XYZ file of C-alpha atoms in Angstrom:
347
model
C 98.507 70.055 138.295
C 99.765 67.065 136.246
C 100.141 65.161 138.749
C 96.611 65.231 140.139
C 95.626 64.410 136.504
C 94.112 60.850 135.857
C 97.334 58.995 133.567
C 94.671 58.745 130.411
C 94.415 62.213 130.920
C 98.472 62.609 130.908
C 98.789 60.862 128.432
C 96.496 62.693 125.703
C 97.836 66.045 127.141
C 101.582 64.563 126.521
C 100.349 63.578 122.626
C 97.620 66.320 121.897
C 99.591 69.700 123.374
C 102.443 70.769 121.161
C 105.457 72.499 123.203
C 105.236 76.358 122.739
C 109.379 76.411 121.960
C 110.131 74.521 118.744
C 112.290 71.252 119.802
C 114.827 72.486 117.404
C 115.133 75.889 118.497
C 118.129 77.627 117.509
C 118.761 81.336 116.817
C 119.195 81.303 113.744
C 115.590 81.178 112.770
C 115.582 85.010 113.451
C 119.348 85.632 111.432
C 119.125 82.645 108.855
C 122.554 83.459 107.992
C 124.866 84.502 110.436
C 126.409 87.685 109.163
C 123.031 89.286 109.102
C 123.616 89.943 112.703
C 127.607 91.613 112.104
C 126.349 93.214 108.748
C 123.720 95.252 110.367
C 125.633 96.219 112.706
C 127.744 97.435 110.579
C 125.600 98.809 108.243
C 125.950 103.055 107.526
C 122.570 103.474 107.695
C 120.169 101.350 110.605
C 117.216 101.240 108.402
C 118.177 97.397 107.249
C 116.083 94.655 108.682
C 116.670 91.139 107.186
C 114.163 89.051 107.416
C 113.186 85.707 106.179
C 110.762 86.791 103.542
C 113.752 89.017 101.996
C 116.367 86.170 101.534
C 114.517 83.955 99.490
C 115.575 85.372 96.337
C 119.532 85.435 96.356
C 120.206 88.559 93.661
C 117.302 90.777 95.753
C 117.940 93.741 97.598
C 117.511 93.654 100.789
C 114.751 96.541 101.780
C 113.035 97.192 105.374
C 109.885 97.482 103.044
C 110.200 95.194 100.487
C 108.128 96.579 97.166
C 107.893 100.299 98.145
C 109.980 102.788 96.177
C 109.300 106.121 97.914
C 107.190 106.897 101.457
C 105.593 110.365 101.503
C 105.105 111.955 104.915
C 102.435 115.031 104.514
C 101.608 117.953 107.180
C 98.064 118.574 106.823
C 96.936 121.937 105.596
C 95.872 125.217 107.584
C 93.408 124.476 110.045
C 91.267 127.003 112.226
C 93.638 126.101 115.062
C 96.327 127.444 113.201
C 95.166 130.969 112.777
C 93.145 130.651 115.891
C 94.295 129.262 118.992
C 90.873 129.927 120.823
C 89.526 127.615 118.616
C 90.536 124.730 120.848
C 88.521 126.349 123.726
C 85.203 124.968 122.313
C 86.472 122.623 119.695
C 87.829 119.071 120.404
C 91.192 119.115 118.420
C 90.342 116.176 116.444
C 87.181 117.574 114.940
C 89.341 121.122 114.310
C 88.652 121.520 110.393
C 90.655 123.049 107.366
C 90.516 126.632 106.517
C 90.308 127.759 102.346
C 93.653 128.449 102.370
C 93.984 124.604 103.766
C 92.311 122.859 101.525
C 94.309 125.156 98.236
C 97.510 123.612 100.225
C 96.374 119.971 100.222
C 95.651 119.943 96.802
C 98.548 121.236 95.764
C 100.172 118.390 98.055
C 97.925 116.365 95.603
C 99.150 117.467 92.928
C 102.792 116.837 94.028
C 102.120 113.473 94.976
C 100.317 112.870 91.514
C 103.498 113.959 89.715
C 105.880 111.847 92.143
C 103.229 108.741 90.905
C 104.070 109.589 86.973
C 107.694 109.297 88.130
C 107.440 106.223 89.341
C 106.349 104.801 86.402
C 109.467 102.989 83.960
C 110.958 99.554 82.911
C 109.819 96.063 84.439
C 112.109 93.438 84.643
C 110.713 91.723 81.657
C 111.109 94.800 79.684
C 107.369 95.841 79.602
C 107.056 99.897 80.273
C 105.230 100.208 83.586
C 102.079 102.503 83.994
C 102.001 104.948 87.103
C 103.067 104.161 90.255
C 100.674 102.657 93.036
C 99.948 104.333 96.028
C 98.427 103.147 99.563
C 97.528 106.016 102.218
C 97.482 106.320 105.902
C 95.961 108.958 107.353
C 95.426 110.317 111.232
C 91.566 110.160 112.226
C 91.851 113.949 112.920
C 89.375 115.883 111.009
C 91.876 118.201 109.185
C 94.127 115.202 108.156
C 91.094 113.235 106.511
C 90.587 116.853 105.177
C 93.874 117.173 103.578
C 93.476 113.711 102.045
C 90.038 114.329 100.561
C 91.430 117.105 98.994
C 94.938 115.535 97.821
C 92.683 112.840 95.789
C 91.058 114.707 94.148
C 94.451 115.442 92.330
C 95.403 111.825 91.702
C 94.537 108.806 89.590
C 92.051 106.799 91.368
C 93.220 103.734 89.737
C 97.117 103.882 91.539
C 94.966 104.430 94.953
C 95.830 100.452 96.430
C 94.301 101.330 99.878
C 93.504 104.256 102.728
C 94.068 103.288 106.207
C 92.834 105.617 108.958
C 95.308 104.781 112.192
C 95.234 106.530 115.542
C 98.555 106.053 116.312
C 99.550 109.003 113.683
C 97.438 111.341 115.525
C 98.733 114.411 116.902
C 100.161 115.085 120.198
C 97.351 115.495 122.903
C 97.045 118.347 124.642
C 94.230 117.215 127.051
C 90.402 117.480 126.624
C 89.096 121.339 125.725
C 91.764 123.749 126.402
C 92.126 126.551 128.315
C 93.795 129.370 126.101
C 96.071 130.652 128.878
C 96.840 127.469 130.355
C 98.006 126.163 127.046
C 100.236 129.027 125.770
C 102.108 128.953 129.114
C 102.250 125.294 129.140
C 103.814 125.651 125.996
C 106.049 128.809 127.085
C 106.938 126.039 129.878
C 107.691 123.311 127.293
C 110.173 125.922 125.736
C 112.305 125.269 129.089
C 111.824 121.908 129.934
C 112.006 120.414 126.281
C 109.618 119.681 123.655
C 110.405 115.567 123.484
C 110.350 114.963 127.192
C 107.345 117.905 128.321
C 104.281 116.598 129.219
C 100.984 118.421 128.600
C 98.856 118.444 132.157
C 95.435 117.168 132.475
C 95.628 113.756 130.434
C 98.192 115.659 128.130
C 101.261 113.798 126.172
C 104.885 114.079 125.558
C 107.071 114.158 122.515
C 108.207 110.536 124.052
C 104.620 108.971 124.154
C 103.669 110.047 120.427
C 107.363 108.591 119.289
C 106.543 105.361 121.684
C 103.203 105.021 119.385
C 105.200 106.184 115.780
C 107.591 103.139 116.883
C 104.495 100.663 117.132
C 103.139 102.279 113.461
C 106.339 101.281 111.799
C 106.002 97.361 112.704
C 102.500 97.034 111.803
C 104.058 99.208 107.967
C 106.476 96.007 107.754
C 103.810 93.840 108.435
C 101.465 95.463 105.805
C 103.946 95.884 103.241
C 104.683 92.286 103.389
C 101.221 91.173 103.664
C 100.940 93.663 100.260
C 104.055 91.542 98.572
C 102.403 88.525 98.878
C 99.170 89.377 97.101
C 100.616 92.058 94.513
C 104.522 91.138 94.114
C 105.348 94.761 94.452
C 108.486 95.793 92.227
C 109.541 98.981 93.949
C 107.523 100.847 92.045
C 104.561 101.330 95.304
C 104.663 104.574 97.143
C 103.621 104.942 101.081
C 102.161 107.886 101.836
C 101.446 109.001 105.865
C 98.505 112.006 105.718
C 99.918 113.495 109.601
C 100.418 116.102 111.505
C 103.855 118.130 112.172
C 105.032 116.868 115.422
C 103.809 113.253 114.542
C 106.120 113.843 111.407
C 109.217 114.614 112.723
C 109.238 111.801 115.662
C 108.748 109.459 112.880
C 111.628 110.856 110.982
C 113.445 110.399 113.996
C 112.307 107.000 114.679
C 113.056 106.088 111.614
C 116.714 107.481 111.100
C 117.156 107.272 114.721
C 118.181 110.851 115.538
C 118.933 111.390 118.823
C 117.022 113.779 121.530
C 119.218 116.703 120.894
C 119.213 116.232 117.107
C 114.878 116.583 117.326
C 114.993 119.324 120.035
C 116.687 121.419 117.454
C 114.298 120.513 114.563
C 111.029 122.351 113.963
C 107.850 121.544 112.269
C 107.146 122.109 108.355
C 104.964 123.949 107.101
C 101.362 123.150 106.395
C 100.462 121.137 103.425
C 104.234 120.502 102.901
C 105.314 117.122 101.026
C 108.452 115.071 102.691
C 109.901 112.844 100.525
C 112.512 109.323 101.428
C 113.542 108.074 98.237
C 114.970 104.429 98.204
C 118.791 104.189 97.793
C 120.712 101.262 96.642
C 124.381 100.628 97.838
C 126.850 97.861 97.738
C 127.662 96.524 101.597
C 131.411 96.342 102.415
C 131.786 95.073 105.807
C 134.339 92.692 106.720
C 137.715 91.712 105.167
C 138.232 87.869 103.790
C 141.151 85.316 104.623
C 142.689 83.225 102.647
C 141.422 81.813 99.299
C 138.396 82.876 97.838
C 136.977 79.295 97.449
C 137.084 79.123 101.254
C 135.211 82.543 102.219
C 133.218 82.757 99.108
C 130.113 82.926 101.137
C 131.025 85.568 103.449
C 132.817 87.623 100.433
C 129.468 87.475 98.610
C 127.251 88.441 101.781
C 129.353 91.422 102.714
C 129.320 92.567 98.960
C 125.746 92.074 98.717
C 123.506 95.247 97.683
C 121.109 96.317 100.236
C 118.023 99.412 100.042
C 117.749 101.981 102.369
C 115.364 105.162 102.286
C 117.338 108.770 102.248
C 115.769 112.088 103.595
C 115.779 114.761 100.564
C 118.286 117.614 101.226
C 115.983 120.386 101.067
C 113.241 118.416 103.050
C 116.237 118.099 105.870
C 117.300 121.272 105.677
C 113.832 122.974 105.571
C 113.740 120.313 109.352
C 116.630 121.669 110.790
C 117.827 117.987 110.804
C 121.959 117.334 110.402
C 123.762 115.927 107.616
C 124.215 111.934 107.427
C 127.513 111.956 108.802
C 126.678 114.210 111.029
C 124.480 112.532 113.136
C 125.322 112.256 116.818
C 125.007 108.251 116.830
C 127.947 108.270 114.889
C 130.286 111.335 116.301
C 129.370 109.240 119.803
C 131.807 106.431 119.324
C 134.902 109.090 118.454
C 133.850 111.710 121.189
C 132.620 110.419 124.304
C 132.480 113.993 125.263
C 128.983 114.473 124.110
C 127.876 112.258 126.742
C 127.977 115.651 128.971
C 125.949 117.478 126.653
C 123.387 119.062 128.222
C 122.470 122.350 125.741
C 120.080 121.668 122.720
């Protein structure tokens, strides 16, 4: 094509059109320092990104979500479909509302939240005593999970509300268009067999795997929302997240997030309604590689792999109530001592 071109025409296209790869390209513009790469490999727990907006400051943590001090994941509260399966026979599952008993659970989710908020609240770094803790929401467009949110503010402080952000990609699982009572309940006695993560619902139905593909895709735009939050607010770990879902949705994310494997979620099971899931943020100190010689010589890579970093830690009686393992338990880790449970084939 350049070569038909007139050379004027060359010419301004050589000078006007800037090359898509940076001349100066090198890989270390996405690991500025090169044991970020080693050191998250070796880091206990996965849920450590660096990134360039996290180095900048040289005695900050470094925190997947930069700012936020807690994330809240909340099961929305009885719905007719959950003491009524025929309800999805003439009702479109998204527009399936609360019961009484529903709405009593969200507030009290509300309420829970509120107090977590009051919590949050303690020293600045200049010294100052903080108020209560911000919150931003994001909620399924489902009518019982916009339900469950109406009802959980009226419980807390409108002035630590930041935002509400309705996103489809929380939704729950679809089960196809109006349902057939019989043909769900042995789709689902089928599912039982087959698996819940890999089953897929017939007639434009999904699987565990789509709604975890579409939980993965959440997360990244959270990071990018976060950060676009730090740069207007200069968040102090004192913001709280909190996802308004459904129970399914919940747990993929949990596994997403602490990247529990297949087996680990096929043994989990939903909470209950209205329940409150908190992940506190944890601070450790990284340990991950061994210096030679003097410390003059290594005293870069002795500070990096002592360096503190943030990570976000399932509550014990949240995991428990789950039927998730223990930390150490995890099968990502038991995997590179026992190759054995490669075979594994049982849930």
């Amino acid at each position: 094509l350049k070569s038909m071109m007139p050379s004027a025409a060359r010419l301004w296209l050589k000078q006007s059109v800037k090359p898509l790869i940076p001349s100066k390209w090198h890989p270390s513009r996405f690991f500025p320092f090169p044991h970020h790469a080693k050191s998250f490999l070796n880091c206990p727990r996965r849920c450590f990104l660096p990134s360039s907006s996290e180095i900048t400051d040289g005695q900050k943590s470094k925190n997947i979500l930069p700012g936020i001090g807690r994330i809240i994941l909340v099961r929305h509260g009885e719905s007719l479909g959950n003491v009524d399966e025929q309800a999805y026979v003439t009702t479109a599952d998204w527009r399936i509302p609360l019961t009484d008993r529903g709405r009593e659970q969200a507030r009290r989710a509300g309420r829970k939240v509120a107090s977590h908020l009051s919590c949050m609240a303690g020293m600045r770094e200049d010294g100052s005593v903080g108020g209560k803790g911000k919150i931003f929401f994001y909620v399924s467009p489902y009518l019982r999970t916009r339900q469950t949110l109406r009802e959980m503010l009226r419980e807390v402080d409108s002035d630590c509300v930041v935002g509400i952000r309705e996103d489809p990609r929380i939704s729950e699982q679809q089960f196809g268009n109006f349902q057939s009572h019989h043909a769900i309940q042995e789709s689902k006695a089928e599912r039982s067999d087959f698996g819940r993560f890999y089953y897929r619902f017939p007639d434009g139905g999904e699987s565990g795997f789509d709604v975890y593909d579409r939980v993965s895709g959440f997360i990244g735009t959270l990071q990018r929302d976060v950060m676009d939050l730090n740069t207007v607010n200069n968040l102090d770990d004192r913001m709280t997240i909190c996802l308004v879902t459904h129970g399914l949705t919940l747990r993929l994310f949990l596994m997403r997030w602490f990247q529990y494997t297949v087996h680990e979620f096929e043994r989990s099971f939903n909470p209950d309604n209205g329940r409150v899931v908190i992940l506190d943020l944890k601070t450790a100190r990284r340990n991950c590689c061994a210096t030679n010689g003097s410390v003059g010589e290594n005293s870069s890579i002795e500070e990096a792999c002592n360096e503190e970093y943030s990570y976000f830690e399932l509550s014990e009686h949240d995991r428990m109530a789950m039927g998730f393992p223990l930390f150490h338990e995890q099968e990502r880790f038991q995997l590179l001592h026992n190759y054995c449970l490669l075979n594994k084939n049982e849930w």
